[in-house]
Amino acid sequence: MSDFPSTARVVIIGGGAVGASGLYHLAKAGWTDCVLLEKNELTAGSTWHAAGNCPTFSTSWAIMNMQRYSTELYRGLSDAVDYPMNYHVTGSLRLGHSDERVQEFQRACGMGRYQGMDMQMLSPDEAKQMYPFMETHDLKGVLYDPSDGDIDPSQLTQALAKGARDLGARIERFCPATGVTRDGDEWIVHTHKGDIRCEFVVNAAGYYAQTVGEWFKPYGGRTVPMMVMSHQYLLTDEIPEIAEYTANHGKLPLMRDVDSSYYLRQEKTGLNLGPYERNCKAHWITPDDPFPEDFSFQLYPDDLERLEWYIEDAMARVPLLGQVGINKVINGPIPYAPDGLPLLGPMPGVPNAFEACVFTFGISQAGGAGKVLAEWITEGATEWDMWAVDPRRFTDYTDPDHCISKGMEVYGHEYAMHFPWHEWPAGRDRKRGPNDAIVRELGGVMGAYNGWERANWFAQPGDDVSEKATQTWNRAGPWAQRIAEECAAVRDHCGVLDLPGFTRFHVRGQGADDWLRGLITGALPKVGRMNLVYVADARGRILTELSCIRLSEDSFILITAATAQWHDGDLIRRSVPEGVTVEEATTERSALIVTGPASRDLLAPLTDGDLTLPWLSHQYCTVAGRKAHIARVSFAGELGWEVHAANEDMADIYRAILDAGAKPFGMYALNSLRIEKGYRAWKGDLSTDYSMLEGGLDRFVKLDKPQDFPGKAALMRERQQGSAKRFVTLIVDAGEADAPYMSTIWHGGDVVGETTSGTWGYRIGASIALGMIRADLAVPGTELEVEIYGERFKAVVQPDTPLWDASNERIRA
Ligand SMILES: Cc1cc2nc3c(=O)[nH]c(=O)nc-3n(C[C@H](O)[C@H](O)[C@H](O)COP(=O)(O)OP(=O)(O)OC[C@H]3O[C@@H](n4cnc5c(N)ncnc54)[C@H](O)[C@@H]3O)c2cc1C
């Protein structure tokens, strides 16, 4: 008891695979004065009963990075820490039943190869040669991932723990954390063995993360958005044919029949079948099934009835399965966040606290998660942009009902394809803007943006708005004609986009000007004007983009994307000096974009504002007799205004603008219009994967200003040494689909970059991709190729001016 640590730099709460990996990576980074607390024995949570599959496949770049890193780590871990471990790299076969599935595989293959992995597409016959017991007659194509495999989750955790201990980190087993207190700049983590004072604390408590998260509420925290599913796999008796095959050829690759929603893996000389069933079951969500204080090393009762369809389907796929009995069933708790991805990164609203919890694939992701967590803590930034898993991506709309319905939806569609035109139906209508009813009456086909419902496009009577119609990667679909019409209205006349949910911060007080100059990379607008401002991290990489409206010398409104609400809130509030206040006004007000060459004439009779004021001006006035704040900007790249007003005034303003003849348009049209102008979108084109200079944002970087803003030194260095990559606009001779995010860009036989956005430009009549390429190739006219769902298409680098209205005459008209 006496050597119980009373101080540490970091305390990690939870000793599963993820917590242990976090400790190991902190220790490897030199932070050896760290302690992991485990309430029971290591692995007592989800880790001990996990199947241990370690896929690398993902259509998320960040997740693929984490999983790839894990497999690389696991290959050498046993030797590195001198701990014997069962890790079988068997490769995997992912079965595609449809052309769309094969396209999805092709896309992941492209991303995987870009990350240095040798993923390949196989014909069904080739796949059968690798897995002779499998029926392949109904398959369209198979993805082979040679780096897939399985690991013993307990051994993995123990190996990581040993590695951490050997470097000097501490692990306290049978030592539950019981609470936290903040004392000045330090955390005190309480346990029954004593308190530990530390700089940083990590919630790595797996499915207990919500309980642990409650302790942080007095310090700015929120309820951790999660729920718990029951997940099963079953192990068969030995299968003699598999024993014989293994003796001659080695282990079978893992097989995933993703369209039927299960995996089938060789376990010793039998099989392990693990379905993600539609008729799934959540646990611990009703009063008669309360969350247990301690569920260490426990399982739920077997529930094979739920899996019947999947077992039969797998028996048809691998008939050998029908010849053996079931030896064992594992039914354990698995936590789900509303999008099925983990919570990994800064704890929203709480200083020096992090989350590394709610992992549904925590064995395959533990390695990468440990690396990312350690980077967040020791460097304040991660090598790869990790927004996909950043806890701040969920805000206040994730109440228990939402978490439960989304968790069940994600679990039941764990292997589903995420088509660009599809919006998942569960957990919707969390936030409705003041014009919601009108938008829906007009045919709005809605999408959720940080919980806010916005129209993606406007359907006409007779248009197919079914979920089925959205199951395509291609541009064509019921929406295409409508998007074309909406873009044409914006180009030729006037369109209006209802845009609830913009994040707004009012920054006021003496010194606000100076403080903001020290935060952003560029210049502030003059009073009465507005401009875009950017915040970089210490490496000069892009953290965020905000519209900055200057009301007076020391009074500003910062407007940012709906999804950036908590991310940017954290960023802005982190360093507010005395005398300056930051108030958020996201929910009280809403916005419209009114844009197109006729927008001035259309607005003139409705407003007492001065519509001759120039581009990037703003003013308070009335619109349709209601108080409004109008700003002369247009993300669509036409003459136009953003109209901001209080919620209660918005419906009158919207109706008046519609009555005056503006055509409603949606987010899909806006995406096309903004890409034609080369306007970047946050967390696609603008991310911490790129520096400000790589991102082509040079004109928003003022290296000669006196303030020492974050990233200044790094950007000065980069300016002297040159950037490795450069932002470009490409015109692509695309086929039926435009380039999705992270399509690889080729030059000759080499991959030289990646796309960050792609769409059809309806005003210019061409497929466009925005992307990042090797800097020496960023020369107008350079011919490249973009790989779109496995096929390469010619692409030409465009001049560094917008494709539409190159000299910005239309927006300045
Ligand atoms: C049947 C099944 C099969 C699975 N198969 C796979 C698979 O093949 N591949 C894969 O990648 N994933 C799989 N998973 C998911 C995987 O098990 C989890 O994602 C992973 O184990 C999560 O690890 P973790 O460290 O985040 O959480 P956990 O392993 O749950 O660890 C959290 C730890 O925190 C401890 N703790 C909680 N509260 C406190 C406290 N107050 N103080 C101290 N300690 C505390 C708990 O005791 C626990 O040990 C499977 C899950 C199930 C249910």
mmCIF file with all atom_site columns, C-alpha atoms and ligand atoms in Angstrom, residues 12-20 37-55 153 175-178 204-209 212 215 229-233 263 265 276 294 296 299 330-335 356-365, ligand 1:
data_model
loop_
_atom_site.group_PDB
_atom_site.id
_atom_site.type_symbol
_atom_site.label_atom_id
_atom_site.label_alt_id
_atom_site.label_comp_id
_atom_site.label_asym_id
_atom_site.label_entity_id
_atom_site.label_seq_id
_atom_site.pdbx_PDB_ins_code
_atom_site.Cartn_x
_atom_site.Cartn_y
_atom_site.Cartn_z
_atom_site.occupancy
_atom_site.B_iso_or_equiv
_atom_site.pdbx_formal_charge
_atom_site.auth_seq_id
_atom_site.auth_comp_id
_atom_site.auth_asym_id
_atom_site.auth_atom_id
_atom_site.pdbx_PDB_model_num
ATOM   1   C CA  . ILE A 1 12  ? -5.700  6.120   -17.342 1.00 0.00 ? 12  ILE A CA  1
ATOM   2   C CA  . ILE A 1 13  ? -8.941  4.677   -15.982 1.00 0.00 ? 13  ILE A CA  1
ATOM   3   C CA  . GLY A 1 14  ? -9.472  1.230   -17.484 1.00 0.00 ? 14  GLY A CA  1
ATOM   4   C CA  . GLY A 1 15  ? -7.204  -1.700  -18.223 1.00 0.00 ? 15  GLY A CA  1
ATOM   5   C CA  . GLY A 1 16  ? -8.606  -3.189  -21.412 1.00 0.00 ? 16  GLY A CA  1
ATOM   6   C CA  . ALA A 1 17  ? -6.702  -3.410  -24.671 1.00 0.00 ? 17  ALA A CA  1
ATOM   7   C CA  . VAL A 1 18  ? -7.180  0.312   -25.309 1.00 0.00 ? 18  VAL A CA  1
ATOM   8   C CA  . GLY A 1 19  ? -6.103  1.609   -21.885 1.00 0.00 ? 19  GLY A CA  1
ATOM   9   C CA  . ALA A 1 20  ? -3.063  -0.683  -21.899 1.00 0.00 ? 20  ALA A CA  1
ATOM   10  C CA  . LEU A 1 37  ? -6.081  1.933   -12.824 1.00 0.00 ? 37  LEU A CA  1
ATOM   11  C CA  . GLU A 1 38  ? -8.074  -1.238  -13.380 1.00 0.00 ? 38  GLU A CA  1
ATOM   12  C CA  . LYS A 1 39  ? -11.040 -2.036  -11.167 1.00 0.00 ? 39  LYS A CA  1
ATOM   13  C CA  . ASN A 1 40  ? -10.575 -5.787  -11.578 1.00 0.00 ? 40  ASN A CA  1
ATOM   14  C CA  . GLU A 1 41  ? -7.937  -7.788  -13.427 1.00 0.00 ? 41  GLU A CA  1
ATOM   15  C CA  . LEU A 1 42  ? -6.641  -6.421  -16.759 1.00 0.00 ? 42  LEU A CA  1
ATOM   16  C CA  . THR A 1 43  ? -8.990  -7.358  -19.654 1.00 0.00 ? 43  THR A CA  1
ATOM   17  C CA  . ALA A 1 44  ? -12.034 -7.752  -17.335 1.00 0.00 ? 44  ALA A CA  1
ATOM   18  C CA  . GLY A 1 45  ? -14.252 -5.631  -19.625 1.00 0.00 ? 45  GLY A CA  1
ATOM   19  C CA  . SER A 1 46  ? -15.044 -6.387  -23.275 1.00 0.00 ? 46  SER A CA  1
ATOM   20  C CA  . THR A 1 47  ? -11.474 -7.333  -24.011 1.00 0.00 ? 47  THR A CA  1
ATOM   21  C CA  . TRP A 1 48  ? -11.335 -10.810 -22.458 1.00 0.00 ? 48  TRP A CA  1
ATOM   22  C CA  . HIS A 1 49  ? -14.133 -12.276 -24.551 1.00 0.00 ? 49  HIS A CA  1
ATOM   23  C CA  . ALA A 1 50  ? -13.421 -10.528 -27.868 1.00 0.00 ? 50  ALA A CA  1
ATOM   24  C CA  . ALA A 1 51  ? -12.904 -12.697 -30.913 1.00 0.00 ? 51  ALA A CA  1
ATOM   25  C CA  . GLY A 1 52  ? -9.687  -10.844 -31.639 1.00 0.00 ? 52  GLY A CA  1
ATOM   26  C CA  . ASN A 1 53  ? -10.162 -10.197 -35.347 1.00 0.00 ? 53  ASN A CA  1
ATOM   27  C CA  . CYS A 1 54  ? -7.858  -7.488  -36.640 1.00 0.00 ? 54  CYS A CA  1
ATOM   28  C CA  . PRO A 1 55  ? -9.128  -6.118  -39.949 1.00 0.00 ? 55  PRO A CA  1
ATOM   29  C CA  . PRO A 1 153 ? -6.951  -10.103 -26.923 1.00 0.00 ? 153 PRO A CA  1
ATOM   30  C CA  . CYS A 1 175 ? -8.089  -0.603  -7.863  1.00 0.00 ? 175 CYS A CA  1
ATOM   31  C CA  . PRO A 1 176 ? -11.228 1.075   -9.178  1.00 0.00 ? 176 PRO A CA  1
ATOM   32  C CA  . ALA A 1 177 ? -11.168 4.807   -9.685  1.00 0.00 ? 177 ALA A CA  1
ATOM   33  C CA  . THR A 1 178 ? -14.086 6.129   -7.639  1.00 0.00 ? 178 THR A CA  1
ATOM   34  C CA  . ALA A 1 204 ? -10.685 4.298   -21.062 1.00 0.00 ? 204 ALA A CA  1
ATOM   35  C CA  . ALA A 1 205 ? -13.405 2.491   -19.169 1.00 0.00 ? 205 ALA A CA  1
ATOM   36  C CA  . GLY A 1 206 ? -14.954 0.665   -22.152 1.00 0.00 ? 206 GLY A CA  1
ATOM   37  C CA  . TYR A 1 207 ? -18.659 0.027   -21.598 1.00 0.00 ? 207 TYR A CA  1
ATOM   38  C CA  . TYR A 1 208 ? -18.432 1.731   -18.181 1.00 0.00 ? 208 TYR A CA  1
ATOM   39  C CA  . ALA A 1 209 ? -17.351 4.976   -19.860 1.00 0.00 ? 209 ALA A CA  1
ATOM   40  C CA  . VAL A 1 212 ? -16.861 7.415   -15.360 1.00 0.00 ? 212 VAL A CA  1
ATOM   41  C CA  . TRP A 1 215 ? -17.592 12.487  -12.662 1.00 0.00 ? 215 TRP A CA  1
ATOM   42  C CA  . MET A 1 229 ? -25.198 -3.989  -27.390 1.00 0.00 ? 229 MET A CA  1
ATOM   43  C CA  . SER A 1 230 ? -25.095 -7.707  -26.880 1.00 0.00 ? 230 SER A CA  1
ATOM   44  C CA  . HIS A 1 231 ? -22.753 -9.275  -29.420 1.00 0.00 ? 231 HIS A CA  1
ATOM   45  C CA  . GLN A 1 232 ? -22.305 -12.987 -29.954 1.00 0.00 ? 232 GLN A CA  1
ATOM   46  C CA  . TYR A 1 233 ? -20.078 -15.404 -31.704 1.00 0.00 ? 233 TYR A CA  1
ATOM   47  C CA  . TYR A 1 263 ? -17.679 -13.131 -40.337 1.00 0.00 ? 263 TYR A CA  1
ATOM   48  C CA  . ARG A 1 265 ? -13.015 -17.418 -39.002 1.00 0.00 ? 265 ARG A CA  1
ATOM   49  C CA  . TYR A 1 276 ? -24.126 -8.585  -36.690 1.00 0.00 ? 276 TYR A CA  1
ATOM   50  C CA  . ASP A 1 294 ? -19.532 -4.641  -11.883 1.00 0.00 ? 294 ASP A CA  1
ATOM   51  C CA  . SER A 1 296 ? -16.102 -8.123  -14.800 1.00 0.00 ? 296 SER A CA  1
ATOM   52  C CA  . LEU A 1 299 ? -21.305 -12.767 -20.197 1.00 0.00 ? 299 LEU A CA  1
ATOM   53  C CA  . ILE A 1 330 ? -19.892 -16.087 -26.301 1.00 0.00 ? 330 ILE A CA  1
ATOM   54  C CA  . ASN A 1 331 ? -22.387 -13.282 -25.748 1.00 0.00 ? 331 ASN A CA  1
ATOM   55  C CA  . GLY A 1 332 ? -20.770 -10.179 -24.358 1.00 0.00 ? 332 GLY A CA  1
ATOM   56  C CA  . PRO A 1 333 ? -21.284 -6.437  -23.971 1.00 0.00 ? 333 PRO A CA  1
ATOM   57  C CA  . ILE A 1 334 ? -19.967 -4.181  -26.679 1.00 0.00 ? 334 ILE A CA  1
ATOM   58  C CA  . PRO A 1 335 ? -20.349 -0.403  -26.418 1.00 0.00 ? 335 PRO A CA  1
ATOM   59  C CA  . ALA A 1 356 ? -10.395 6.530   -25.312 1.00 0.00 ? 356 ALA A CA  1
ATOM   60  C CA  . CYS A 1 357 ? -13.546 4.505   -24.909 1.00 0.00 ? 357 CYS A CA  1
ATOM   61  C CA  . VAL A 1 358 ? -16.680 3.103   -26.552 1.00 0.00 ? 358 VAL A CA  1
ATOM   62  C CA  . PHE A 1 359 ? -14.718 0.955   -28.994 1.00 0.00 ? 359 PHE A CA  1
ATOM   63  C CA  . THR A 1 360 ? -16.676 -1.574  -31.012 1.00 0.00 ? 360 THR A CA  1
ATOM   64  C CA  . PHE A 1 361 ? -13.517 -2.862  -32.713 1.00 0.00 ? 361 PHE A CA  1
ATOM   65  C CA  . GLY A 1 362 ? -11.185 -2.134  -29.852 1.00 0.00 ? 362 GLY A CA  1
ATOM   66  C CA  . ILE A 1 363 ? -8.858  -5.056  -30.438 1.00 0.00 ? 363 ILE A CA  1
ATOM   67  C CA  . SER A 1 364 ? -8.065  -4.148  -34.008 1.00 0.00 ? 364 SER A CA  1
ATOM   68  C CA  . GLN A 1 365 ? -7.937  -0.456  -33.112 1.00 0.00 ? 365 GLN A CA  1
HETATM 69  C C1  . LIG B 2 .   ? -18.447 -11.021 -28.454 1.00 0.00 ? 1   LIG B C1  1
HETATM 70  C C2  . LIG B 2 .   ? -17.510 -9.913  -28.822 1.00 0.00 ? 1   LIG B C2  1
HETATM 71  C C3  . LIG B 2 .   ? -16.588 -10.131 -29.822 1.00 0.00 ? 1   LIG B C3  1
HETATM 72  C C4  . LIG B 2 .   ? -15.725 -9.113  -30.183 1.00 0.00 ? 1   LIG B C4  1
HETATM 73  N N1  . LIG B 2 .   ? -14.808 -9.326  -31.187 1.00 0.00 ? 1   LIG B N1  1
HETATM 74  C C5  . LIG B 2 .   ? -13.971 -8.352  -31.544 1.00 0.00 ? 1   LIG B C5  1
HETATM 75  C C6  . LIG B 2 .   ? -13.012 -8.581  -32.575 1.00 0.00 ? 1   LIG B C6  1
HETATM 76  O O1  . LIG B 2 .   ? -12.958 -9.645  -33.150 1.00 0.00 ? 1   LIG B O1  1
HETATM 77  N N2  . LIG B 2 .   ? -12.169 -7.559  -32.894 1.00 0.00 ? 1   LIG B N2  1
HETATM 78  C C7  . LIG B 2 .   ? -12.231 -6.344  -32.290 1.00 0.00 ? 1   LIG B C7  1
HETATM 79  O O2  . LIG B 2 .   ? -11.461 -5.466  -32.636 1.00 0.00 ? 1   LIG B O2  1
HETATM 80  N N3  . LIG B 2 .   ? -13.128 -6.115  -31.309 1.00 0.00 ? 1   LIG B N3  1
HETATM 81  C C8  . LIG B 2 .   ? -13.995 -7.075  -30.927 1.00 0.00 ? 1   LIG B C8  1
HETATM 82  N N4  . LIG B 2 .   ? -14.902 -6.860  -29.943 1.00 0.00 ? 1   LIG B N4  1
HETATM 83  C C9  . LIG B 2 .   ? -14.933 -5.540  -29.315 1.00 0.00 ? 1   LIG B C9  1
HETATM 84  C C10 . LIG B 2 .   ? -13.829 -5.429  -28.275 1.00 0.00 ? 1   LIG B C10 1
HETATM 85  O O3  . LIG B 2 .   ? -14.029 -6.414  -27.313 1.00 0.00 ? 1   LIG B O3  1
HETATM 86  C C11 . LIG B 2 .   ? -13.848 -4.070  -27.610 1.00 0.00 ? 1   LIG B C11 1
HETATM 87  O O4  . LIG B 2 .   ? -13.933 -3.059  -28.566 1.00 0.00 ? 1   LIG B O4  1
HETATM 88  C C12 . LIG B 2 .   ? -12.564 -3.860  -26.832 1.00 0.00 ? 1   LIG B C12 1
HETATM 89  O O5  . LIG B 2 .   ? -12.344 -4.919  -25.967 1.00 0.00 ? 1   LIG B O5  1
HETATM 90  C C13 . LIG B 2 .   ? -12.636 -2.579  -26.045 1.00 0.00 ? 1   LIG B C13 1
HETATM 91  O O6  . LIG B 2 .   ? -11.495 -2.448  -25.267 1.00 0.00 ? 1   LIG B O6  1
HETATM 92  P P1  . LIG B 2 .   ? -11.417 -1.309  -24.182 1.00 0.00 ? 1   LIG B P1  1
HETATM 93  O O7  . LIG B 2 .   ? -10.086 -1.355  -23.588 1.00 0.00 ? 1   LIG B O7  1
HETATM 94  O O8  . LIG B 2 .   ? -11.870 -0.038  -24.799 1.00 0.00 ? 1   LIG B O8  1
HETATM 95  O O9  . LIG B 2 .   ? -12.568 -1.674  -23.146 1.00 0.00 ? 1   LIG B O9  1
HETATM 96  P P2  . LIG B 2 .   ? -12.674 -2.837  -22.064 1.00 0.00 ? 1   LIG B P2  1
HETATM 97  O O10 . LIG B 2 .   ? -11.984 -4.057  -22.484 1.00 0.00 ? 1   LIG B O10 1
HETATM 98  O O11 . LIG B 2 .   ? -14.110 -2.955  -21.738 1.00 0.00 ? 1   LIG B O11 1
HETATM 99  O O12 . LIG B 2 .   ? -11.855 -2.257  -20.865 1.00 0.00 ? 1   LIG B O12 1
HETATM 100 C C14 . LIG B 2 .   ? -12.346 -1.261  -20.012 1.00 0.00 ? 1   LIG B C14 1
HETATM 101 C C15 . LIG B 2 .   ? -11.786 -1.552  -18.644 1.00 0.00 ? 1   LIG B C15 1
HETATM 102 O O13 . LIG B 2 .   ? -12.092 -0.484  -17.782 1.00 0.00 ? 1   LIG B O13 1
HETATM 103 C C16 . LIG B 2 .   ? -12.223 -1.028  -16.492 1.00 0.00 ? 1   LIG B C16 1
HETATM 104 N N5  . LIG B 2 .   ? -12.927 -0.046  -15.659 1.00 0.00 ? 1   LIG B N5  1
HETATM 105 C C17 . LIG B 2 .   ? -14.190 0.385   -15.802 1.00 0.00 ? 1   LIG B C17 1
HETATM 106 N N6  . LIG B 2 .   ? -14.475 1.295   -14.843 1.00 0.00 ? 1   LIG B N6  1
HETATM 107 C C18 . LIG B 2 .   ? -13.356 1.448   -14.102 1.00 0.00 ? 1   LIG B C18 1
HETATM 108 C C19 . LIG B 2 .   ? -13.026 2.234   -12.980 1.00 0.00 ? 1   LIG B C19 1
HETATM 109 N N7  . LIG B 2 .   ? -13.918 3.035   -12.406 1.00 0.00 ? 1   LIG B N7  1
HETATM 110 N N8  . LIG B 2 .   ? -11.774 2.142   -12.482 1.00 0.00 ? 1   LIG B N8  1
HETATM 111 C C20 . LIG B 2 .   ? -10.862 1.318   -13.033 1.00 0.00 ? 1   LIG B C20 1
HETATM 112 N N9  . LIG B 2 .   ? -11.145 0.531   -14.081 1.00 0.00 ? 1   LIG B N9  1
HETATM 113 C C21 . LIG B 2 .   ? -12.362 0.608   -14.624 1.00 0.00 ? 1   LIG B C21 1
HETATM 114 C C22 . LIG B 2 .   ? -13.007 -2.303  -16.735 1.00 0.00 ? 1   LIG B C22 1
HETATM 115 O O14 . LIG B 2 .   ? -12.893 -3.209  -15.682 1.00 0.00 ? 1   LIG B O14 1
HETATM 116 C C23 . LIG B 2 .   ? -12.362 -2.798  -18.012 1.00 0.00 ? 1   LIG B C23 1
HETATM 117 O O15 . LIG B 2 .   ? -11.338 -3.716  -17.775 1.00 0.00 ? 1   LIG B O15 1
HETATM 118 C C24 . LIG B 2 .   ? -15.785 -7.851  -29.544 1.00 0.00 ? 1   LIG B C24 1
HETATM 119 C C25 . LIG B 2 .   ? -16.736 -7.650  -28.530 1.00 0.00 ? 1   LIG B C25 1
HETATM 120 C C26 . LIG B 2 .   ? -17.595 -8.660  -28.187 1.00 0.00 ? 1   LIG B C26 1
HETATM 121 C C27 . LIG B 2 .   ? -18.604 -8.408  -27.133 1.00 0.00 ? 1   LIG B C27 1
#
